[in-house]
Structures are given as structure tokens and as C-alpha cells.
mmCIF file of C-alpha atoms in Angstrom:
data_model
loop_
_atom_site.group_PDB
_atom_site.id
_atom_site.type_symbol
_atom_site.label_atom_id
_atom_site.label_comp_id
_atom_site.label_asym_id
_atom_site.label_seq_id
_atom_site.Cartn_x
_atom_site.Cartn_y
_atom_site.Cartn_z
ATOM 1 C CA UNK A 18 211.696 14.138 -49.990
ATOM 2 C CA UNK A 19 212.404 10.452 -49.116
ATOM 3 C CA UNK A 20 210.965 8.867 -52.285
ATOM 4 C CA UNK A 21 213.814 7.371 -54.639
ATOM 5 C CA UNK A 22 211.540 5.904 -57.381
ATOM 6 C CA UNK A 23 211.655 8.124 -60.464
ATOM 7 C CA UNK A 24 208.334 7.999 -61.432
ATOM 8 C CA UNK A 25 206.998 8.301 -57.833
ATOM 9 C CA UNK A 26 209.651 11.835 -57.365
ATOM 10 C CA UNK A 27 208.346 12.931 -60.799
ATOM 11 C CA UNK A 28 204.915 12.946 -59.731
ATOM 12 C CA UNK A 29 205.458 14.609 -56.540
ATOM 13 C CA UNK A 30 207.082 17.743 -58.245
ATOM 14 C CA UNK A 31 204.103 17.554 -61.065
ATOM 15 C CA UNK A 32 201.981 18.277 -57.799
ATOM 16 C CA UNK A 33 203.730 20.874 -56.335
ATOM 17 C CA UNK A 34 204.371 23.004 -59.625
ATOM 18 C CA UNK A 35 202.056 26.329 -59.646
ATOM 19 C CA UNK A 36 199.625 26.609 -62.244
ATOM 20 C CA UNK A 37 200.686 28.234 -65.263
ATOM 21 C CA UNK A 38 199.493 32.298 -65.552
ATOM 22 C CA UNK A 39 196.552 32.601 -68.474
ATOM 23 C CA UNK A 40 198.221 34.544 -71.409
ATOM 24 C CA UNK A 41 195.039 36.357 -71.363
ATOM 25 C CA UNK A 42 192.200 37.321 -68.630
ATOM 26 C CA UNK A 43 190.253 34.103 -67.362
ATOM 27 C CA UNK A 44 186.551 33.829 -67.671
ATOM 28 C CA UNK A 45 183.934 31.538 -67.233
ATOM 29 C CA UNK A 46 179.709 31.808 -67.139
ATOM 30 C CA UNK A 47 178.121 31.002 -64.265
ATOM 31 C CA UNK A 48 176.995 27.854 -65.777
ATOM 32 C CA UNK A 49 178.410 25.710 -68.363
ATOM 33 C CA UNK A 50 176.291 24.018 -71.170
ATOM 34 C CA UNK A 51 174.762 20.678 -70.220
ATOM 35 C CA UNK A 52 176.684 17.466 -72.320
ATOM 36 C CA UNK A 53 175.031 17.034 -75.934
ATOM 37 C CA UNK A 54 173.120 13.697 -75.261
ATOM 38 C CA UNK A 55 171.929 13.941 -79.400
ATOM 39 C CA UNK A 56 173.373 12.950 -82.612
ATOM 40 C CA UNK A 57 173.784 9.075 -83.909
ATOM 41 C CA UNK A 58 173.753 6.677 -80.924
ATOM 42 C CA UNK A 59 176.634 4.766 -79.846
ATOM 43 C CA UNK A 60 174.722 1.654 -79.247
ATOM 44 C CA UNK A 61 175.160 -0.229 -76.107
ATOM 45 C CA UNK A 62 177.457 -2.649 -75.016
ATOM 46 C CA UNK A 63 176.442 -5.716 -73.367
ATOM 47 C CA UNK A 64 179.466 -7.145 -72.615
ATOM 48 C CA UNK A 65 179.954 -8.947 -76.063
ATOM 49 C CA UNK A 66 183.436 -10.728 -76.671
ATOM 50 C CA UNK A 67 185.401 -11.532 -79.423
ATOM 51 C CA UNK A 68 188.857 -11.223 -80.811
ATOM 52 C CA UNK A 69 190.322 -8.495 -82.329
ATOM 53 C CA UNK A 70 193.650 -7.699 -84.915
ATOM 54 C CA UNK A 71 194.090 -3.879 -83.392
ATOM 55 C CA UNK A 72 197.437 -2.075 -84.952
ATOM 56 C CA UNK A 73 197.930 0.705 -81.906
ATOM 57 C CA UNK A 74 198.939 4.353 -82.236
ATOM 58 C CA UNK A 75 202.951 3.382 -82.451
ATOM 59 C CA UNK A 76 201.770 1.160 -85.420
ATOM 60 C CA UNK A 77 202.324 -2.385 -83.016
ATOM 61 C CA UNK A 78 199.809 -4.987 -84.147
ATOM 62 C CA UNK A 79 198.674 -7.130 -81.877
ATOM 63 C CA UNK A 80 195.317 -10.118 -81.306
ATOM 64 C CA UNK A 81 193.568 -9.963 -78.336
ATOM 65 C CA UNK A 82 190.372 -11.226 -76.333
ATOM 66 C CA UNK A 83 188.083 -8.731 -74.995
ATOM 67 C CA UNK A 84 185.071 -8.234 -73.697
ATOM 68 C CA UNK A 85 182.978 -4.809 -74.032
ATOM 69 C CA UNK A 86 181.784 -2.727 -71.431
ATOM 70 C CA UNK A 87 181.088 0.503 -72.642
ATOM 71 C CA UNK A 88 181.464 2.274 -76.229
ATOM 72 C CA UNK A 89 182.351 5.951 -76.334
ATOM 73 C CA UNK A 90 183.291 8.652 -78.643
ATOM 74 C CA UNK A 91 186.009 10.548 -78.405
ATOM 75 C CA UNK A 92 188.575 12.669 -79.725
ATOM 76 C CA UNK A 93 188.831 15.534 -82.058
ATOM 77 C CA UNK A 94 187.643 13.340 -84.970
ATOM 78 C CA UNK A 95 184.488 11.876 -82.741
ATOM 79 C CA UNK A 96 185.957 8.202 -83.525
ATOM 80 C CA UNK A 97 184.219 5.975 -81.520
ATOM 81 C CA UNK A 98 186.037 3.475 -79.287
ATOM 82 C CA UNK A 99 185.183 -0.009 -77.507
ATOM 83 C CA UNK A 100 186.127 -0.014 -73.634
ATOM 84 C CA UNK A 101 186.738 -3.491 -73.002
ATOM 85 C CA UNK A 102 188.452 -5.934 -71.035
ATOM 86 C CA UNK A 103 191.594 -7.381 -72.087
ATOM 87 C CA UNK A 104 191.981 -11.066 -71.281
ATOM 88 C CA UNK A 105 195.416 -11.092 -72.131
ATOM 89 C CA UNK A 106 196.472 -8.006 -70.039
ATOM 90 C CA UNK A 107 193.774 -9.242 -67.543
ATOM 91 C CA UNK A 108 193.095 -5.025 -67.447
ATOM 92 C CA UNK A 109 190.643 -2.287 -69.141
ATOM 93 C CA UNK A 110 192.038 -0.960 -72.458
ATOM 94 C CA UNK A 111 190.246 1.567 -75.287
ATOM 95 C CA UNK A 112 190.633 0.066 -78.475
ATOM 96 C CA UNK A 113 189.706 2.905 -81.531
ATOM 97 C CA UNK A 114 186.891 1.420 -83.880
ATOM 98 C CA UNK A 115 189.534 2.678 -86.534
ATOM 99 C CA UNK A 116 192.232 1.097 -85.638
ATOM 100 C CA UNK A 117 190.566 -2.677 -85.438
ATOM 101 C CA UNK A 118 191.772 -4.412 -88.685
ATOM 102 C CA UNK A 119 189.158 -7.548 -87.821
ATOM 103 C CA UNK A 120 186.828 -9.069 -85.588
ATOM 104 C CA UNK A 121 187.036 -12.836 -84.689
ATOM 105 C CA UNK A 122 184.465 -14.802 -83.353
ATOM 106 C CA UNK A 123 185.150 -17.362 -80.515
ATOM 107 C CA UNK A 124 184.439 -20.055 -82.929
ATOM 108 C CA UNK A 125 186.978 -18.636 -85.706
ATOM 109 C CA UNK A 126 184.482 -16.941 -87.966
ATOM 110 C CA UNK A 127 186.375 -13.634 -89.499
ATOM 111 C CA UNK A 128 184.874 -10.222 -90.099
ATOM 112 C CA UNK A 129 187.186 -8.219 -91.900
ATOM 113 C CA UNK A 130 184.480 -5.608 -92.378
ATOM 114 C CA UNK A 131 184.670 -4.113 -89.104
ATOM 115 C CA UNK A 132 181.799 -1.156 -89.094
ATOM 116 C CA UNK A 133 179.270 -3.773 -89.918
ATOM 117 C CA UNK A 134 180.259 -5.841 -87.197
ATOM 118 C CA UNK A 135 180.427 -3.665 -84.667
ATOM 119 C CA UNK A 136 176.914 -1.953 -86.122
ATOM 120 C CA UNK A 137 175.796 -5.277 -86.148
ATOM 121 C CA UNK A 138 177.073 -6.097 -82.867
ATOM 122 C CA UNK A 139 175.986 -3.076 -80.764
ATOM 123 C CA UNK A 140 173.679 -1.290 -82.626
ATOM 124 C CA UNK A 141 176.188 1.521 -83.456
ATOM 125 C CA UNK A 142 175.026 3.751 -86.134
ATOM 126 C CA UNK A 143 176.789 2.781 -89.502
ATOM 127 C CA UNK A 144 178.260 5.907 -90.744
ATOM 128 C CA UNK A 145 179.878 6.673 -87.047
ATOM 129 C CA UNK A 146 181.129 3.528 -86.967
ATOM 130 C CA UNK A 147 182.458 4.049 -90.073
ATOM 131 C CA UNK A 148 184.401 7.508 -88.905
ATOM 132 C CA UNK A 149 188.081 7.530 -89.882
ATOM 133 C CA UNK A 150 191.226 9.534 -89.019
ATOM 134 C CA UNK A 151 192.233 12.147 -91.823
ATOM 135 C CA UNK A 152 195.482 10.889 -93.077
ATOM 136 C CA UNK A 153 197.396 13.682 -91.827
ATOM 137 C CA UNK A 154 196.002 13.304 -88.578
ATOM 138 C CA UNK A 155 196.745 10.033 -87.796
ATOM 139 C CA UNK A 156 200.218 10.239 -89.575
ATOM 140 C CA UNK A 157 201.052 12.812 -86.451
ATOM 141 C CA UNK A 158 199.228 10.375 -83.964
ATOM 142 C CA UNK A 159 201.414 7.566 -85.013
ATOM 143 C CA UNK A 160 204.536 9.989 -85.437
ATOM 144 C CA UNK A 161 203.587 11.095 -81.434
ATOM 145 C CA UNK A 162 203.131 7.269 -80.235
ATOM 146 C CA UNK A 163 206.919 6.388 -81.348
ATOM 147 C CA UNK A 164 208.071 9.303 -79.346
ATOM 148 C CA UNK A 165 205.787 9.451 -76.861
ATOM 149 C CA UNK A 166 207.709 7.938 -73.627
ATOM 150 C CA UNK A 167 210.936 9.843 -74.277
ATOM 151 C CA UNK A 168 208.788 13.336 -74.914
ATOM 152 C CA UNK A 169 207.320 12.757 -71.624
ATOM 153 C CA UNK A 170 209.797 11.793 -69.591
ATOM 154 C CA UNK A 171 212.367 15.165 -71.084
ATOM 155 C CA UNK A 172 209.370 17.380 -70.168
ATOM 156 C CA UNK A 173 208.783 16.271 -66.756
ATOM 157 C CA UNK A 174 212.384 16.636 -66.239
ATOM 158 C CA UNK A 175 212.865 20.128 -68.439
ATOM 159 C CA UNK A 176 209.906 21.201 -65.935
ATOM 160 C CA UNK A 177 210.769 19.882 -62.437
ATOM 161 C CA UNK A 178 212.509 23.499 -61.957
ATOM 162 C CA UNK A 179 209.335 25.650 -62.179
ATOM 163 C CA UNK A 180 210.053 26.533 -66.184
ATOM 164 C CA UNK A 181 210.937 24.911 -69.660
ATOM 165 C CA UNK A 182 213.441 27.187 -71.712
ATOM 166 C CA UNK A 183 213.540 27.872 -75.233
ATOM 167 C CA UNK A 184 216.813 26.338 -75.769
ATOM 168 C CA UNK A 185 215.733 22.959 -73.705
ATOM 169 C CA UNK A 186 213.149 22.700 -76.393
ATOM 170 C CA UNK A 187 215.165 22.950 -79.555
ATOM 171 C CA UNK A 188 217.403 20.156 -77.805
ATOM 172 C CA UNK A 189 214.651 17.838 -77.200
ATOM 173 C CA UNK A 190 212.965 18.771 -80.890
ATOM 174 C CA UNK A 191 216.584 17.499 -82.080
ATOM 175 C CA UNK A 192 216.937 14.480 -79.964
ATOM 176 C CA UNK A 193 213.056 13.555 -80.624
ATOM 177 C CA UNK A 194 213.682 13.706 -84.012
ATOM 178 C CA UNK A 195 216.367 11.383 -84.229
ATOM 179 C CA UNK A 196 214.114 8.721 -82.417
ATOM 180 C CA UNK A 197 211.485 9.188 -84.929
ATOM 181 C CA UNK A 198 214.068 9.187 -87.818
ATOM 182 C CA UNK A 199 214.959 5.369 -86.316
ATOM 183 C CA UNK A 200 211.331 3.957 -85.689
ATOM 184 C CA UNK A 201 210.892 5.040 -89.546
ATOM 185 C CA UNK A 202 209.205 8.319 -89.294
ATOM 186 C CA UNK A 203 211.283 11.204 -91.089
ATOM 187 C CA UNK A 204 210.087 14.491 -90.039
ATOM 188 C CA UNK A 205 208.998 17.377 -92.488
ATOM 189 C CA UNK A 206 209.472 21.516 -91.400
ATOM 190 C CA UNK A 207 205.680 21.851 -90.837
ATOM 191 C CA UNK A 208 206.002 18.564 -88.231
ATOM 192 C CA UNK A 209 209.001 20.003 -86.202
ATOM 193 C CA UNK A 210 207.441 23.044 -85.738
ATOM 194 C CA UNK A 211 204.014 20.923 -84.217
ATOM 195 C CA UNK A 212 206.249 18.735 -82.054
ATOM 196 C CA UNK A 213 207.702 22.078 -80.941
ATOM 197 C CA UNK A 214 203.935 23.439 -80.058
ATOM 198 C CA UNK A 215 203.149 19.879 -78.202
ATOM 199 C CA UNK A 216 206.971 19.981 -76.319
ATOM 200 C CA UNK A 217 205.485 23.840 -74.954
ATOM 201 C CA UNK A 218 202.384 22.601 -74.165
ATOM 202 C CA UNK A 219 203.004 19.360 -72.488
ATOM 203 C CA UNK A 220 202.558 18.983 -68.724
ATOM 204 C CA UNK A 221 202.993 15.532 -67.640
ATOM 205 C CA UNK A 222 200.432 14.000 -65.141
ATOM 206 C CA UNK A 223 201.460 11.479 -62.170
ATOM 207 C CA UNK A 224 199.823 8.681 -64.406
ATOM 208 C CA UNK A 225 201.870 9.801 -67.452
ATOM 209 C CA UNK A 226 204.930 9.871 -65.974
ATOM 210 C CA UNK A 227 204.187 6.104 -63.994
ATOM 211 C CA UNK A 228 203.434 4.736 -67.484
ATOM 212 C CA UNK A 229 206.552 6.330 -69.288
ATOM 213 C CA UNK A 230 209.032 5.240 -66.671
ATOM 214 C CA UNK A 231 207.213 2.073 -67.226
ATOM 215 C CA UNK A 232 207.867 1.744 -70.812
ATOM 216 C CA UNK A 233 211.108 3.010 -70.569
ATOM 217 C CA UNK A 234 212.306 -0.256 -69.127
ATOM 218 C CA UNK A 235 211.327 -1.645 -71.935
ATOM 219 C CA UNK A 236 214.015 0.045 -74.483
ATOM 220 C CA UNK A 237 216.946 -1.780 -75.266
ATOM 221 C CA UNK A 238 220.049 -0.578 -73.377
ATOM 222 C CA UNK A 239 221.388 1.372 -76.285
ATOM 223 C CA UNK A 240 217.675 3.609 -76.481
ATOM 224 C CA UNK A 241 217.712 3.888 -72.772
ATOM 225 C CA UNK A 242 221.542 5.471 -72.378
ATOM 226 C CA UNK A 243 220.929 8.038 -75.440
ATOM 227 C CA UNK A 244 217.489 8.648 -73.650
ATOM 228 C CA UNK A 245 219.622 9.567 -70.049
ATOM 229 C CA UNK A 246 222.606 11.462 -72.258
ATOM 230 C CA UNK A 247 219.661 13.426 -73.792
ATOM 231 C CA UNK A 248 218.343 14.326 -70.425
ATOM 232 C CA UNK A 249 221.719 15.434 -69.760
ATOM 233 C CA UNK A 250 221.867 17.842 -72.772
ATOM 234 C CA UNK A 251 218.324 18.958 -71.785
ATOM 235 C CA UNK A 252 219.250 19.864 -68.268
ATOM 236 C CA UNK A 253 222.311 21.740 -69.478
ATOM 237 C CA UNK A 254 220.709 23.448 -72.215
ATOM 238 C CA UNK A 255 219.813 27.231 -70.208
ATOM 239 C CA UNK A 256 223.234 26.572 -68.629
ATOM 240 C CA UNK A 257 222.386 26.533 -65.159
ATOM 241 C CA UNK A 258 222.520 22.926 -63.405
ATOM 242 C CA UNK A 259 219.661 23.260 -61.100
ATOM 243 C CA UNK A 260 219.976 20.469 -57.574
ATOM 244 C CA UNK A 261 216.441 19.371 -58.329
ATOM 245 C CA UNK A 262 217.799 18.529 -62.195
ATOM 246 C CA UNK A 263 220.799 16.692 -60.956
ATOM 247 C CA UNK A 264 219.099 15.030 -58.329
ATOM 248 C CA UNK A 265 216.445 13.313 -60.763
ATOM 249 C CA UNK A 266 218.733 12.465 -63.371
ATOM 250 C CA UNK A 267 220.415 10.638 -61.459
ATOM 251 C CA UNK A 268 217.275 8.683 -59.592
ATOM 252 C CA UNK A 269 216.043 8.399 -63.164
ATOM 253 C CA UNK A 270 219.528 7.045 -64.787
ATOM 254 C CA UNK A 271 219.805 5.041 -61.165
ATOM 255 C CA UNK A 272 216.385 3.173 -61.905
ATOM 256 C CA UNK A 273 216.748 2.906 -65.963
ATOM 257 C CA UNK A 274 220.662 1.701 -66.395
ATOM 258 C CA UNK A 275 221.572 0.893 -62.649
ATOM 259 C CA UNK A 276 223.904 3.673 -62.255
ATOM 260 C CA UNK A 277 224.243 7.454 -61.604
ATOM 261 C CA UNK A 278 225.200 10.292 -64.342
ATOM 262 C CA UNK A 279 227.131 12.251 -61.863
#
């Protein structure tokens, strides 16, 4: 394989990894059921635009420009969300109905009530633009966008041998931990053992893994180098140092601090 780029090597093994074996016998009709068109309509975007407060899932607020293109609902909750363009990333972003503090004309009029606006806006039922996170729900969702990059990244490595081990888990529970301990978040019994479930379950895609590498050169140097020791404990955890492991630590610690690991 002549690719160096970490994301780009990640990826490749993400394709070539077999497809996990059902814990139980598959089974599927011969047809599935058509998408449920009914319940309280969405509205329609038009391309409005307007400015927006919007506090993301890693609690970052930011104001931004956008312009709709679409609204859709989504989710376990159903929350609705505005697909727009982004004039300050120039790119198409989601933005949660939820999560928008206030809207802000182009002329500097505020509308801190934000389900009337956007009911108002796109003809959006009231009560689903009114939908909200349960508390608990989006305390995990906030807990899982402060950890996010470094989960991802320690699971596409923990999995570019073919398996994830028990014991590679418990070290990235601990390590994940800590980071959440740091951005503020101090993790209850019931919590660890869900960030256990979503270590097991996680599979990253080629996209995932592009956009973690991504943010990883972000961190500040001290975040990055505990980030590349971790993958280090990770790798060492079933105690067997498989090529593959060693190979994209070190294209990973190569593209992240400038250096190899070993």
C-alpha cells in the first residue's frame, strides 16, 4: 500500500475489513415498508437567510450566515434540522432547530424565540419545531462531541487488525475519560458503561476518519502527544504488536507531531 496519509491508509483498511458475523440469523421481507410521508409537515425551505447564535454538540457557540435549502427531521428524538449554506465556511452544514439560541435578521432585528421564527419562516408546524432533546440525552450527545475525534481515531486503529479486544476497550474507556474529565464533563458508572457499548459498536467510515484526522490537527501539542501515547497503550493492550498497528501509528504520529513512535 503506497498511501502515507493517515486518514487516506485508515480508510483503505475500513474498506477491506469483512463484515462483522450477525449474533443471530439474518432476515429480511421481500419488501421493506415504503417511507412515512404523514405526520406534521416540515414546511419548505425556500432558500431564506439569516443569522444564527447555534451552540454545537461539543457545546462551541458560534454566529453564522446561512441560507436554507432543505429542512429535515432526524434523529432518535425526530428534532428537526435546517440544511443550509454556511457563508462563513462557504460549505453545507445541519444546524439542529434545538440547538439555535437566536435568529437574526439581515437588518439586525433579533428573534430569540426561535420555534416561532422558524414556524413563521417556513411554515414548520409549531409543536415540531418546538421538539427538544431530553436532558439526559443531550447531556451524552454533548459528553460524545468532546470525545468524539479521539474515540474515532483509537477505534479505527484498535480495528485495523480484523478485531477490537476487550482489554483495548477498557484502555480507551480510561483514556476517554480523562479527556472528558478536562473539557468539564465528569463521567458517572451508568456513562462508562454506554461509552463502553458505543467503543464496541463503533466502526469508523472513510469520511469519519478524514474528518477526525482533520480535527486532530487542531489539538494543542500537549492533547495531540497523550492522544498518540494512548494509541500506543491501545495497540499494546492484547499484547501482541501487530505490523499493520505499528505501521499506522507511526503514519498517524508522523502526520500529527512530525515524528515516528518507533
Amino acid at each position: 500500500m503506497a498511501s502515507s496519509n493517515a486518514a487516506e491508509t485508515l480508510a483503505i483498511w475500513v474498506e477491506q475489513r469483512p463484515v462483522w458475523q450477525p449474533a443471530r440469523p439474518v432476515s429480511i421481507p421481500d419488501a421493506d415498508d415504503p417511507d412515512d410521508e404523514g405526520g406534521a409537515s416540515l414546511g419548505y425551505a425556500e432558500g431564506q437567510s439569516f443569522m444564527i447564535e447555534y451552540v454545537d454538540s461539543a457545546g462551541r457557540t458560534s454566529t453564522r450566515r446561512i441560507t436554507v435549502w432543505h429542512l429535515q427531521e432526524g434523529g432518535s428524538a425526530g428534532i428537526p434540522s435546517l440544511y443550509a449554506k454556511c457563508h462563513e465556511r462557504n460549505a453545507m452544514r445541519t444546524f439542529r432547530i434545538d440547538r439555535i439560541k437566536c435568529c437574526i435578521d439581515f437588518d439586525g432585528v433579533v428573534h430569540d424565540d426561535v420555534p416561532s421564527f422558524i414556524a413563521e419562516s417556513f411554515g414548520m408546524a409549531l409543536p415540531l419545531a418546538r421538539k427538544r432533546e431530553p436532558a439526559e440525552s443531550a447531556r451524552w450527545n454533548a459528553l460524545i462531541g468532546k470525545i468524539r475525534t479521539e474515540a474515532v481515531l483509537l477505534t479505527a486503529m484498535s480495528r485495523c487488525d480484523g478485531q477490537m479486544a476487550a482489554s483495548e476497550i477498557e484502555v480507551m474507556v480510561a483514556y476517554l475519560a480523562k479527556v472528558a474529565e478536562r473539557e468539564g464533563s465528569l463521567l458517572h458508572d451508568a456513562e462508562i458503561g454506554k461509552l463502553r457499548q458505543y467503543l464496541s459498536r463503533l466502526r469508523p467510515t472513510p469520511r469519519s476518519i478524514a474528518g477526525a484526522v482533520a480535527d486532530a490537527t487542531g489539538f494543542e501539542p500537549g492533547r495531540l502527544k497523550h492522544l498518540i501515547l494512548a494509541a500506543a497503550r491501545v495497540m499494546d493492550a492484547d499484547e501482541r504488536r501487530h505490523p499493520q498497528e505499528i505501521r499506522l501509528l507511526n503514519i498517524v504520529s508522523r502526520e500529527l507531531l512530525g515524528t515516528t513512535l518507533m
